[in-house]
Tab-separated table of C-alpha atoms and ligand atoms in Angstrom:
chain	number	residue	atom	x	y	z
A	431	UNK	CA	-77.442	21.625	78.291
A	432	UNK	CA	-79.632	21.102	76.284
A	433	UNK	CA	-81.615	23.951	74.212
A	434	UNK	CA	-85.000	23.190	72.756
A	435	UNK	CA	-84.608	26.511	69.982
A	436	UNK	CA	-89.084	28.169	69.887
A	437	UNK	CA	-89.519	30.035	66.367
A	438	UNK	CA	-91.569	31.914	66.517
A	439	UNK	CA	-93.541	35.188	66.440
A	440	UNK	CA	-90.070	35.849	68.906
A	441	UNK	CA	-87.367	33.084	68.894
A	442	UNK	CA	-85.882	31.403	71.486
A	443	UNK	CA	-84.308	28.944	73.771
A	444	UNK	CA	-86.270	26.520	76.776
A	445	UNK	CA	-83.185	25.948	78.590
A	446	UNK	CA	-82.536	21.911	80.246
A	447	UNK	CA	-80.402	20.766	82.325
A	448	UNK	CA	-79.470	19.434	86.312
A	449	UNK	CA	-78.875	22.202	88.118
A	450	UNK	CA	-80.363	24.726	86.408
A	451	UNK	CA	-81.373	27.324	89.143
A	452	UNK	CA	-77.809	28.049	90.111
A	453	UNK	CA	-76.244	29.483	87.061
A	454	UNK	CA	-80.132	31.940	86.873
A	455	UNK	CA	-77.005	34.716	86.780
A	456	UNK	CA	-74.660	33.471	83.961
A	457	UNK	CA	-78.230	32.186	81.758
A	458	UNK	CA	-79.814	35.409	81.252
A	459	UNK	CA	-76.476	37.875	81.532
A	460	UNK	CA	-75.964	37.524	77.627
A	461	UNK	CA	-79.618	38.482	77.074
A	462	UNK	CA	-81.079	41.565	79.098
A	463	UNK	CA	-78.528	44.729	78.312
A	464	UNK	CA	-80.003	46.513	81.218
A	465	UNK	CA	-78.767	44.779	84.498
A	466	UNK	CA	-81.471	45.381	85.321
A	467	UNK	CA	-84.809	42.540	86.374
A	468	UNK	CA	-87.726	42.281	89.104
A	469	UNK	CA	-88.332	38.263	90.368
A	470	UNK	CA	-91.607	38.225	90.265
A	471	UNK	CA	-93.295	34.424	92.455
A	472	UNK	CA	-94.741	33.712	94.889
A	473	UNK	CA	-94.548	32.869	98.779
A	474	UNK	CA	-93.496	28.952	98.866
A	475	UNK	CA	-92.297	29.060	94.989
A	476	UNK	CA	-90.168	31.813	97.702
A	477	UNK	CA	-89.061	30.693	100.161
A	478	UNK	CA	-87.448	28.157	98.174
A	479	UNK	CA	-85.447	29.387	95.069
A	480	UNK	CA	-86.435	33.268	95.340
A	481	UNK	CA	-82.839	33.906	97.259
A	482	UNK	CA	-80.756	31.432	95.733
A	483	UNK	CA	-81.489	32.844	92.257
A	484	UNK	CA	-81.302	36.102	93.372
A	485	UNK	CA	-77.645	36.038	94.627
A	486	UNK	CA	-77.095	33.984	91.276
A	487	UNK	CA	-78.914	37.152	89.610
A	488	UNK	CA	-76.799	39.717	91.374
A	489	UNK	CA	-73.792	37.923	91.416
A	490	UNK	CA	-72.903	39.304	87.611
A	491	UNK	CA	-73.580	42.787	88.630
A	492	UNK	CA	-77.636	43.174	88.102
A	493	UNK	CA	-79.895	45.365	90.094
A	494	UNK	CA	-82.594	42.631	91.443
A	495	UNK	CA	-86.025	43.674	92.636
A	496	UNK	CA	-88.756	41.149	93.396
A	497	UNK	CA	-92.175	40.719	94.000
A	498	UNK	CA	-94.185	38.171	96.524
A	499	UNK	CA	-97.983	37.108	95.843
A	500	UNK	CA	-99.859	34.211	97.647
A	501	UNK	CA	-99.235	31.308	96.457
A	502	UNK	CA	-102.639	29.719	94.485
A	503	UNK	CA	-104.947	30.579	91.997
A	504	UNK	CA	-106.755	32.613	93.585
A	505	UNK	CA	-103.866	35.020	93.205
A	506	UNK	CA	-103.959	35.037	89.400
A	507	UNK	CA	-106.275	37.624	89.738
A	508	UNK	CA	-106.560	41.487	87.914
A	509	UNK	CA	-105.890	42.421	91.840
A	510	UNK	CA	-102.816	40.860	91.762
A	511	UNK	CA	-101.228	42.312	88.038
A	512	UNK	CA	-102.725	45.439	89.713
A	513	UNK	CA	-99.826	44.702	92.296
A	514	UNK	CA	-97.267	44.085	90.034
A	515	UNK	CA	-98.165	46.470	87.768
A	516	UNK	CA	-98.237	49.436	90.380
A	517	UNK	CA	-94.929	47.753	92.176
A	518	UNK	CA	-93.084	48.017	88.512
A	519	UNK	CA	-94.080	51.699	88.382
A	520	UNK	CA	-92.999	52.838	92.072
A	521	UNK	CA	-89.330	51.054	91.315
A	522	UNK	CA	-88.827	52.802	87.912
A	523	UNK	CA	-88.985	49.627	85.759
A	524	UNK	CA	-88.240	50.659	82.210
A	525	UNK	CA	-88.245	48.894	78.475
A	526	UNK	CA	-85.368	47.365	78.402
A	527	UNK	CA	-85.451	45.924	82.116
A	528	UNK	CA	-86.963	41.933	82.115
A	529	UNK	CA	-89.177	40.603	84.873
A	530	UNK	CA	-88.457	36.546	85.586
A	531	UNK	CA	-91.415	34.647	86.139
A	532	UNK	CA	-90.660	32.254	89.140
A	533	UNK	CA	-92.273	29.532	89.547
A	534	UNK	CA	-95.849	27.065	88.193
A	535	UNK	CA	-97.542	27.703	85.956
A	536	UNK	CA	-99.913	30.511	87.774
A	537	UNK	CA	-97.021	33.132	88.461
A	538	UNK	CA	-95.738	32.304	84.578
A	539	UNK	CA	-99.387	32.760	83.480
A	540	UNK	CA	-99.287	36.752	85.035
A	541	UNK	CA	-95.863	38.164	85.348
A	542	UNK	CA	-96.389	37.341	81.553
A	543	UNK	CA	-99.433	39.156	80.807
A	544	UNK	CA	-97.951	41.665	82.949
A	545	UNK	CA	-94.599	41.391	80.934
A	546	UNK	CA	-96.989	42.130	77.490
A	547	UNK	CA	-98.657	45.039	79.261
A	548	UNK	CA	-96.267	47.209	81.903
A	549	UNK	CA	-94.964	49.809	79.618
A	550	UNK	CA	-96.519	48.566	76.131
A	551	UNK	CA	-94.324	45.331	76.367
A	552	UNK	CA	-91.796	44.512	78.453
A	553	UNK	CA	-89.083	41.046	77.970
A	554	UNK	CA	-89.994	38.116	81.297
A	555	UNK	CA	-88.038	34.653	81.424
A	556	UNK	CA	-89.567	31.271	82.275
A	557	UNK	CA	-88.000	29.751	85.182
A	558	UNK	CA	-90.694	26.668	85.666
A	559	UNK	CA	-90.711	25.027	89.181
A	560	UNK	CA	-93.897	22.812	88.632
A	561	UNK	CA	-94.290	19.593	86.155
A	562	UNK	CA	-96.948	21.440	84.416
A	563	UNK	CA	-95.779	24.170	83.685
A	564	UNK	CA	-92.463	22.809	82.401
A	565	UNK	CA	-94.718	20.634	80.025
A	566	UNK	CA	-96.881	23.201	79.278
A	567	UNK	CA	-97.575	26.778	80.528
A	568	UNK	CA	-94.096	28.030	79.812
A	569	UNK	CA	-94.155	27.177	76.379
A	570	UNK	CA	-96.502	28.377	74.181
A	571	UNK	CA	-96.736	32.764	75.021
A	572	UNK	CA	-100.208	32.586	76.539
A	573	UNK	CA	-100.793	34.805	79.074
A	574	UNK	CA	-103.311	35.032	81.072
A	575	UNK	CA	-104.807	36.120	84.960
A	576	UNK	CA	-109.168	34.914	85.507
A	577	UNK	CA	-111.598	36.615	85.652
A	578	UNK	CA	-115.348	36.538	88.191
A	579	UNK	CA	-116.991	34.786	85.873
A	580	UNK	CA	-114.011	32.643	84.687
A	581	UNK	CA	-110.290	31.318	83.584
A	582	UNK	CA	-108.430	32.992	81.858
A	583	UNK	CA	-110.479	35.169	80.227
A	584	UNK	CA	-108.235	38.059	80.603
A	585	UNK	CA	-104.972	37.875	78.935
A	586	UNK	CA	-102.121	37.985	76.143
A	587	UNK	CA	-99.942	36.154	73.309
A	588	UNK	CA	-96.595	37.252	74.984
A	589	UNK	CA	-93.564	34.626	74.404
A	590	UNK	CA	-91.023	34.734	76.804
A	591	UNK	CA	-86.862	35.611	75.970
A	592	UNK	CA	-86.196	32.493	77.198
A	593	UNK	CA	-86.968	29.624	79.269
A	594	UNK	CA	-84.235	27.409	81.298
A	595	UNK	CA	-86.394	24.587	83.451
A	596	UNK	CA	-84.137	22.710	85.727
A	597	UNK	CA	-84.822	19.230	86.384
A	598	UNK	CA	-83.674	18.866	89.848
A	599	UNK	CA	-86.424	20.884	90.533
A	600	UNK	CA	-89.441	18.991	88.974
A	601	UNK	CA	-87.629	15.491	90.442
A	602	UNK	CA	-87.926	16.222	93.827
A	603	UNK	CA	-91.035	17.573	93.989
A	604	UNK	CA	-93.357	16.511	96.354
A	605	UNK	CA	-95.407	13.734	95.161
A	606	UNK	CA	-98.593	15.602	94.687
A	607	UNK	CA	-97.905	18.314	92.418
A	608	UNK	CA	-95.468	16.029	90.523
A	609	UNK	CA	-98.917	14.347	90.138
A	610	UNK	CA	-100.610	17.101	88.865
A	611	UNK	CA	-98.604	17.832	85.830
A	612	UNK	CA	-98.702	13.839	85.056
A	613	UNK	CA	-102.309	14.416	83.653
A	614	UNK	CA	-100.730	17.214	80.813
A	615	UNK	CA	-97.470	14.182	80.648
A	616	UNK	CA	-100.145	11.203	80.122
A	617	UNK	CA	-101.610	13.960	77.821
A	618	UNK	CA	-98.648	14.875	75.295
A	619	UNK	CA	-98.656	10.935	74.381
A	620	UNK	CA	-102.357	10.701	73.732
A	621	UNK	CA	-101.506	13.635	71.157
A	622	UNK	CA	-98.058	11.886	69.951
A	623	UNK	CA	-97.610	8.084	70.681
A	624	UNK	CA	-93.951	8.850	72.744
A	625	UNK	CA	-93.747	5.535	75.099
A	626	UNK	CA	-95.571	7.541	78.566
A	627	UNK	CA	-97.823	5.663	79.843
A	628	UNK	CA	-95.812	2.178	78.657
A	629	UNK	CA	-92.979	4.138	81.485
A	630	UNK	CA	-96.515	4.898	83.641
A	631	UNK	CA	-97.073	1.192	83.492
A	632	UNK	CA	-93.103	0.000	84.119
A	633	UNK	CA	-92.808	2.303	87.094
A	634	UNK	CA	-90.151	3.794	84.757
A	635	UNK	CA	-91.089	8.109	84.222
A	636	UNK	CA	-87.941	9.096	86.608
A	637	UNK	CA	-85.799	6.668	85.149
A	638	UNK	CA	-86.598	8.541	81.817
A	639	UNK	CA	-87.515	11.676	83.276
A	640	UNK	CA	-85.464	14.253	81.636
A	641	UNK	CA	-86.621	12.213	78.036
A	642	UNK	CA	-89.773	11.990	79.030
A	643	UNK	CA	-90.063	16.160	79.957
A	644	UNK	CA	-87.623	16.962	76.086
A	645	UNK	CA	-90.699	14.687	74.478
A	646	UNK	CA	-93.871	16.552	75.739
A	647	UNK	CA	-91.414	20.508	75.491
A	648	UNK	CA	-90.878	19.610	71.568
A	649	UNK	CA	-94.618	18.653	70.747
A	650	UNK	CA	-95.829	22.018	72.978
A	651	UNK	CA	-92.628	23.645	70.858
A	652	UNK	CA	-93.901	21.872	66.616
A	653	UNK	CA	-97.401	22.605	67.677
A	654	UNK	CA	-97.088	26.028	69.468
A	655	UNK	CA	-94.993	26.735	66.429
A	656	UNK	CA	-97.659	26.099	63.300
A	657	UNK	CA	-100.617	27.779	65.117
A	658	UNK	CA	-98.816	30.353	68.134
A	659	UNK	CA	-102.038	32.162	68.121
A	660	UNK	CA	-104.277	30.143	68.124
A	661	UNK	CA	-105.616	30.863	65.014
A	662	UNK	CA	-105.636	27.498	62.906
A	663	UNK	CA	-107.437	25.067	64.950
A	664	UNK	CA	-103.919	23.497	65.112
A	665	UNK	CA	-103.137	24.062	68.301
A	666	UNK	CA	-107.005	23.084	69.551
A	667	UNK	CA	-105.179	19.625	70.238
A	668	UNK	CA	-103.243	20.615	73.532
A	669	UNK	CA	-106.911	20.539	74.058
A	670	UNK	CA	-107.518	17.121	74.545
A	671	UNK	CA	-109.338	16.114	77.813
A	672	UNK	CA	-109.854	19.954	78.335
A	673	UNK	CA	-113.049	19.951	77.484
A	674	UNK	CA	-114.996	18.004	80.528
A	675	UNK	CA	-112.537	19.086	82.400
A	676	UNK	CA	-113.145	22.927	82.317
A	677	UNK	CA	-116.849	21.213	82.947
A	678	UNK	CA	-115.215	19.642	86.386
A	679	UNK	CA	-114.032	22.155	86.812
A	680	UNK	CA	-116.423	25.242	86.472
A	681	UNK	CA	-119.242	23.088	88.535
A	682	UNK	CA	-116.408	22.610	91.153
A	683	UNK	CA	-115.873	26.562	92.093
A	684	UNK	CA	-112.136	25.269	91.036
A	685	UNK	CA	-111.781	23.699	94.315
A	686	UNK	CA	-111.043	20.113	92.137
A	687	UNK	CA	-107.741	21.040	91.094
A	688	UNK	CA	-106.606	21.390	87.287
A	689	UNK	CA	-104.413	17.824	87.120
A	690	UNK	CA	-107.569	15.387	88.625
A	691	UNK	CA	-109.843	17.289	86.240
A	692	UNK	CA	-108.006	16.462	83.378
A	693	UNK	CA	-106.961	13.024	84.084
A	694	UNK	CA	-110.875	12.698	84.449
A	695	UNK	CA	-111.420	14.910	81.331
A	696	UNK	CA	-108.551	12.178	79.652
A	697	UNK	CA	-110.887	9.277	80.725
A	698	UNK	CA	-113.777	10.405	79.568
A	699	UNK	CA	-112.768	11.770	76.784
A	700	UNK	CA	-111.227	8.885	75.883
A	701	UNK	CA	-114.655	6.357	76.442
A	702	UNK	CA	-116.739	9.072	74.125
A	703	UNK	CA	-114.129	8.034	71.189
A	704	UNK	CA	-114.012	4.470	72.279
A	705	UNK	CA	-118.086	4.819	71.932
A	706	UNK	CA	-117.838	6.979	69.083
A	707	UNK	CA	-115.521	3.919	67.022
A	708	UNK	CA	-113.151	6.188	67.958
A	709	UNK	CA	-110.276	3.769	69.831
A	710	UNK	CA	-110.779	0.384	71.472
A	711	UNK	CA	-111.675	-0.660	74.208
A	712	UNK	CA	-108.253	-1.814	75.298
A	713	UNK	CA	-107.097	2.121	74.522
A	714	UNK	CA	-109.384	2.955	77.157
A	715	UNK	CA	-107.981	1.075	79.678
A	716	UNK	CA	-104.311	2.048	78.972
A	717	UNK	CA	-105.829	5.318	79.165
A	718	UNK	CA	-107.807	5.091	82.160
A	719	UNK	CA	-105.236	2.733	84.371
A	720	UNK	CA	-101.949	5.457	83.916
A	721	UNK	CA	-104.343	8.209	84.648
A	722	UNK	CA	-105.512	5.792	88.799
A	723	UNK	CA	-100.844	5.448	89.037
A	724	UNK	CA	-101.574	9.208	89.949
A	725	UNK	CA	-105.091	9.324	91.275
A	726	UNK	CA	-106.525	11.488	89.103
A	727	UNK	CA	-109.544	10.278	88.376
A	728	UNK	CA	-112.273	11.339	90.004
A	729	UNK	CA	-116.149	10.542	89.758
A	730	UNK	CA	-118.274	13.148	87.891
A	731	UNK	CA	-120.767	12.536	89.990
A	732	UNK	CA	-122.380	16.069	88.235
A	733	UNK	CA	-126.209	15.917	86.576
A	734	UNK	CA	-125.348	15.389	82.915
A	735	UNK	CA	-126.979	18.970	82.306
A	736	UNK	CA	-125.073	20.249	84.473
A	737	UNK	CA	-121.721	19.137	83.260
A	738	UNK	CA	-122.682	19.964	79.275
A	739	UNK	CA	-123.981	23.566	79.994
A	740	UNK	CA	-120.905	23.619	82.282
A	741	UNK	CA	-118.164	22.577	78.964
A	742	UNK	CA	-121.176	24.431	76.178
A	743	UNK	CA	-120.622	27.591	77.960
A	744	UNK	CA	-116.769	27.455	78.124
A	745	UNK	CA	-114.882	30.050	75.595
A	746	UNK	CA	-113.563	27.688	74.225
A	747	UNK	CA	-117.287	26.428	72.338
A	748	UNK	CA	-117.864	28.640	69.503
A	749	UNK	CA	-122.123	27.567	68.781
A	750	UNK	CA	-124.136	25.533	70.925
A	751	UNK	CA	-122.118	21.956	69.669
A	752	UNK	CA	-119.352	20.925	71.665
A	753	UNK	CA	-115.790	20.970	70.640
A	754	UNK	CA	-113.787	17.929	71.302
A	755	UNK	CA	-110.847	16.885	70.228
A	756	UNK	CA	-110.896	13.405	70.843
A	757	UNK	CA	-108.169	10.045	70.777
A	758	UNK	CA	-107.304	7.693	68.643
A	759	UNK	CA	-106.468	4.241	68.986
A	760	UNK	CA	-103.323	5.285	66.737
A	761	UNK	CA	-102.797	8.663	68.524
A	762	UNK	CA	-103.805	10.868	65.496
A	763	UNK	CA	-106.762	12.815	67.586
A	764	UNK	CA	-109.728	14.660	65.242
A	765	UNK	CA	-111.672	17.409	66.570
A	766	UNK	CA	-115.403	16.592	66.610
A	767	UNK	CA	-118.303	19.143	67.682
A	768	UNK	CA	-121.610	17.412	69.569
A	769	UNK	CA	-124.203	18.289	69.703
A	770	UNK	CA	-126.051	18.682	72.980
A	771	UNK	CA	-129.144	15.657	72.543
A	772	UNK	CA	-126.235	13.058	70.956
A	773	UNK	CA	-123.420	14.467	74.291
A	774	UNK	CA	-125.748	13.889	76.479
A	775	UNK	CA	-126.788	10.014	75.282
A	776	UNK	CA	-123.457	9.019	74.372
A	777	UNK	CA	-122.333	10.022	77.983
A	778	UNK	CA	-125.017	8.230	79.681
A	779	UNK	CA	-123.948	5.136	77.374
A	780	UNK	CA	-119.862	6.163	78.961
A	781	UNK	CA	-121.271	6.434	82.757
A	782	UNK	CA	-123.419	2.896	82.648
A	783	UNK	CA	-121.199	0.964	80.570
A	784	UNK	CA	-117.899	1.922	82.714
A	785	UNK	CA	-118.517	4.024	85.529
B	1215	NAD	N1	-100.473	29.091	79.059
B	1215	NAD	C1	-100.341	27.922	78.886
B	1215	NAD	O1	-100.731	28.046	78.299
B	1215	NAD	C2	-101.227	27.209	80.607
B	1215	NAD	C3	-101.044	26.010	80.360
B	1215	NAD	C4	-101.106	25.530	81.052
B	1215	NAD	C5	-102.092	25.831	82.532
B	1215	NAD	N2	-101.715	27.010	82.947
B	1215	NAD	C6	-102.060	27.837	84.114
B	1215	NAD	O2	-101.000	27.173	85.314
B	1215	NAD	C7	-101.183	27.411	86.413
B	1215	NAD	C8	-101.341	25.787	87.408
B	1215	NAD	O3	-100.622	25.247	86.783
B	1215	NAD	P1	-99.299	25.297	88.177
B	1215	NAD	O4	-100.037	24.033	88.520
B	1215	NAD	O5	-97.423	25.200	87.997
B	1215	NAD	O6	-100.122	26.068	89.997
B	1215	NAD	P2	-99.070	27.059	90.690
B	1215	NAD	O7	-98.511	27.518	89.777
B	1215	NAD	O8	-100.178	26.992	91.431
B	1215	NAD	O9	-98.448	25.474	91.508
B	1215	NAD	C9	-98.856	25.191	92.516
B	1215	NAD	C10	-98.295	25.439	93.925
B	1215	NAD	O10	-96.953	24.604	93.862
B	1215	NAD	C11	-96.521	25.225	94.253
B	1215	NAD	N3	-94.496	25.874	93.272
B	1215	NAD	C12	-94.519	25.470	93.106
B	1215	NAD	N4	-92.580	24.803	92.684
B	1215	NAD	C13	-92.992	24.654	93.775
B	1215	NAD	C14	-91.801	23.649	94.023
B	1215	NAD	N5	-90.754	23.044	92.911
B	1215	NAD	N6	-92.066	22.799	94.508
B	1215	NAD	C15	-92.443	23.010	95.227
B	1215	NAD	N7	-94.290	24.054	95.833
B	1215	NAD	C16	-93.744	24.123	94.414
B	1215	NAD	C17	-96.581	26.643	94.539
B	1215	NAD	O11	-96.601	27.741	95.438
B	1215	NAD	C18	-98.739	26.458	94.390
B	1215	NAD	O12	-98.759	26.204	96.073
B	1215	NAD	C19	-102.930	27.797	85.793
B	1215	NAD	O13	-103.105	28.667	86.058
B	1215	NAD	C20	-102.993	27.363	84.473
B	1215	NAD	O14	-104.965	28.498	84.010
B	1215	NAD	C21	-101.385	28.498	81.725
């Protein structure tokens, strides 16, 4: 089994191997003394893995409760969070008991937040079941729910006690869900060249999946260790492709998937980088082809003023300029703050030249 150690405000391991879903009880046994857990999951993941995980934990003599909510981003809200907290109180969950987040990024984010605030903080384990949650959301301790006025507007930094990634689950994901996660995987390659785009070009991603996932996790781990609470600007590098993606998601009222928005954001932001002389057109086309391979591109037909406005009001932007982390050909992303007028002219060029 591959163990990736995280040295943040809490130290913990990310475990990576085939078949781990059958060994959850054995893996969490040494880290929980109260022998009591509650699994938080969504209805789809519950049908797939709920009983298996529950039985594996019960087999180690634990008492196991389970809270299941409807799948999807629409559940990542204050009502579900409140329901989880009331459920924990009702079953008499105590400080030493442990939550298990079994699912994708939605389950991980909301369970992490519940863990951060229930009884002023209890421990939790992440069992990510989507590619996106394995390479991104389960690592780094960011937890959140959405508010009516925007995504992830309420949350906390709260590190898990362990992250358990079963590669078989990821390998067997439905194609569309796998593709969604590939947007973040391609992003990792743009941040720190790891030949992933070459694997996409050579159709060898699945043959190298274990290594690709491991490299993406290590990249995120390294960044989080340097800037856990996002105070030093280092963690911003993970936002490559995301400034435009957030604008697109917001204008679509979140009907466009995160993966597609990020895929499109990566293409547009690399075009922007090319316009600014940061990367060459060959590299832009490489990113573009990789994104297209997973059908993660959509043509952006929004009015540019509206799109820029959606980016400016993004919570990551602290002034009237828009902050981008832009790709460079030598794979060292750089931050650029662009004034609205400059950005509009550049985006006009991007549209004219490339679309
Ligand atoms: N905390 C962070 O650092 C961070 C980083 C990136 C994204 N996120 C958040 O992650 C969320 C997106 O995560 P996601 O893409 O995993 O979405 P998700 O959790 O909504 O999962 C997507 C769909 O896949 C289903 N699913 C999950 N595992 C499955 C499996 N093994 N087989 C079949 N279906 C399965 C789910 O039921 C759901 O319908 C967003 O809310 C985003 O804000 C958080």
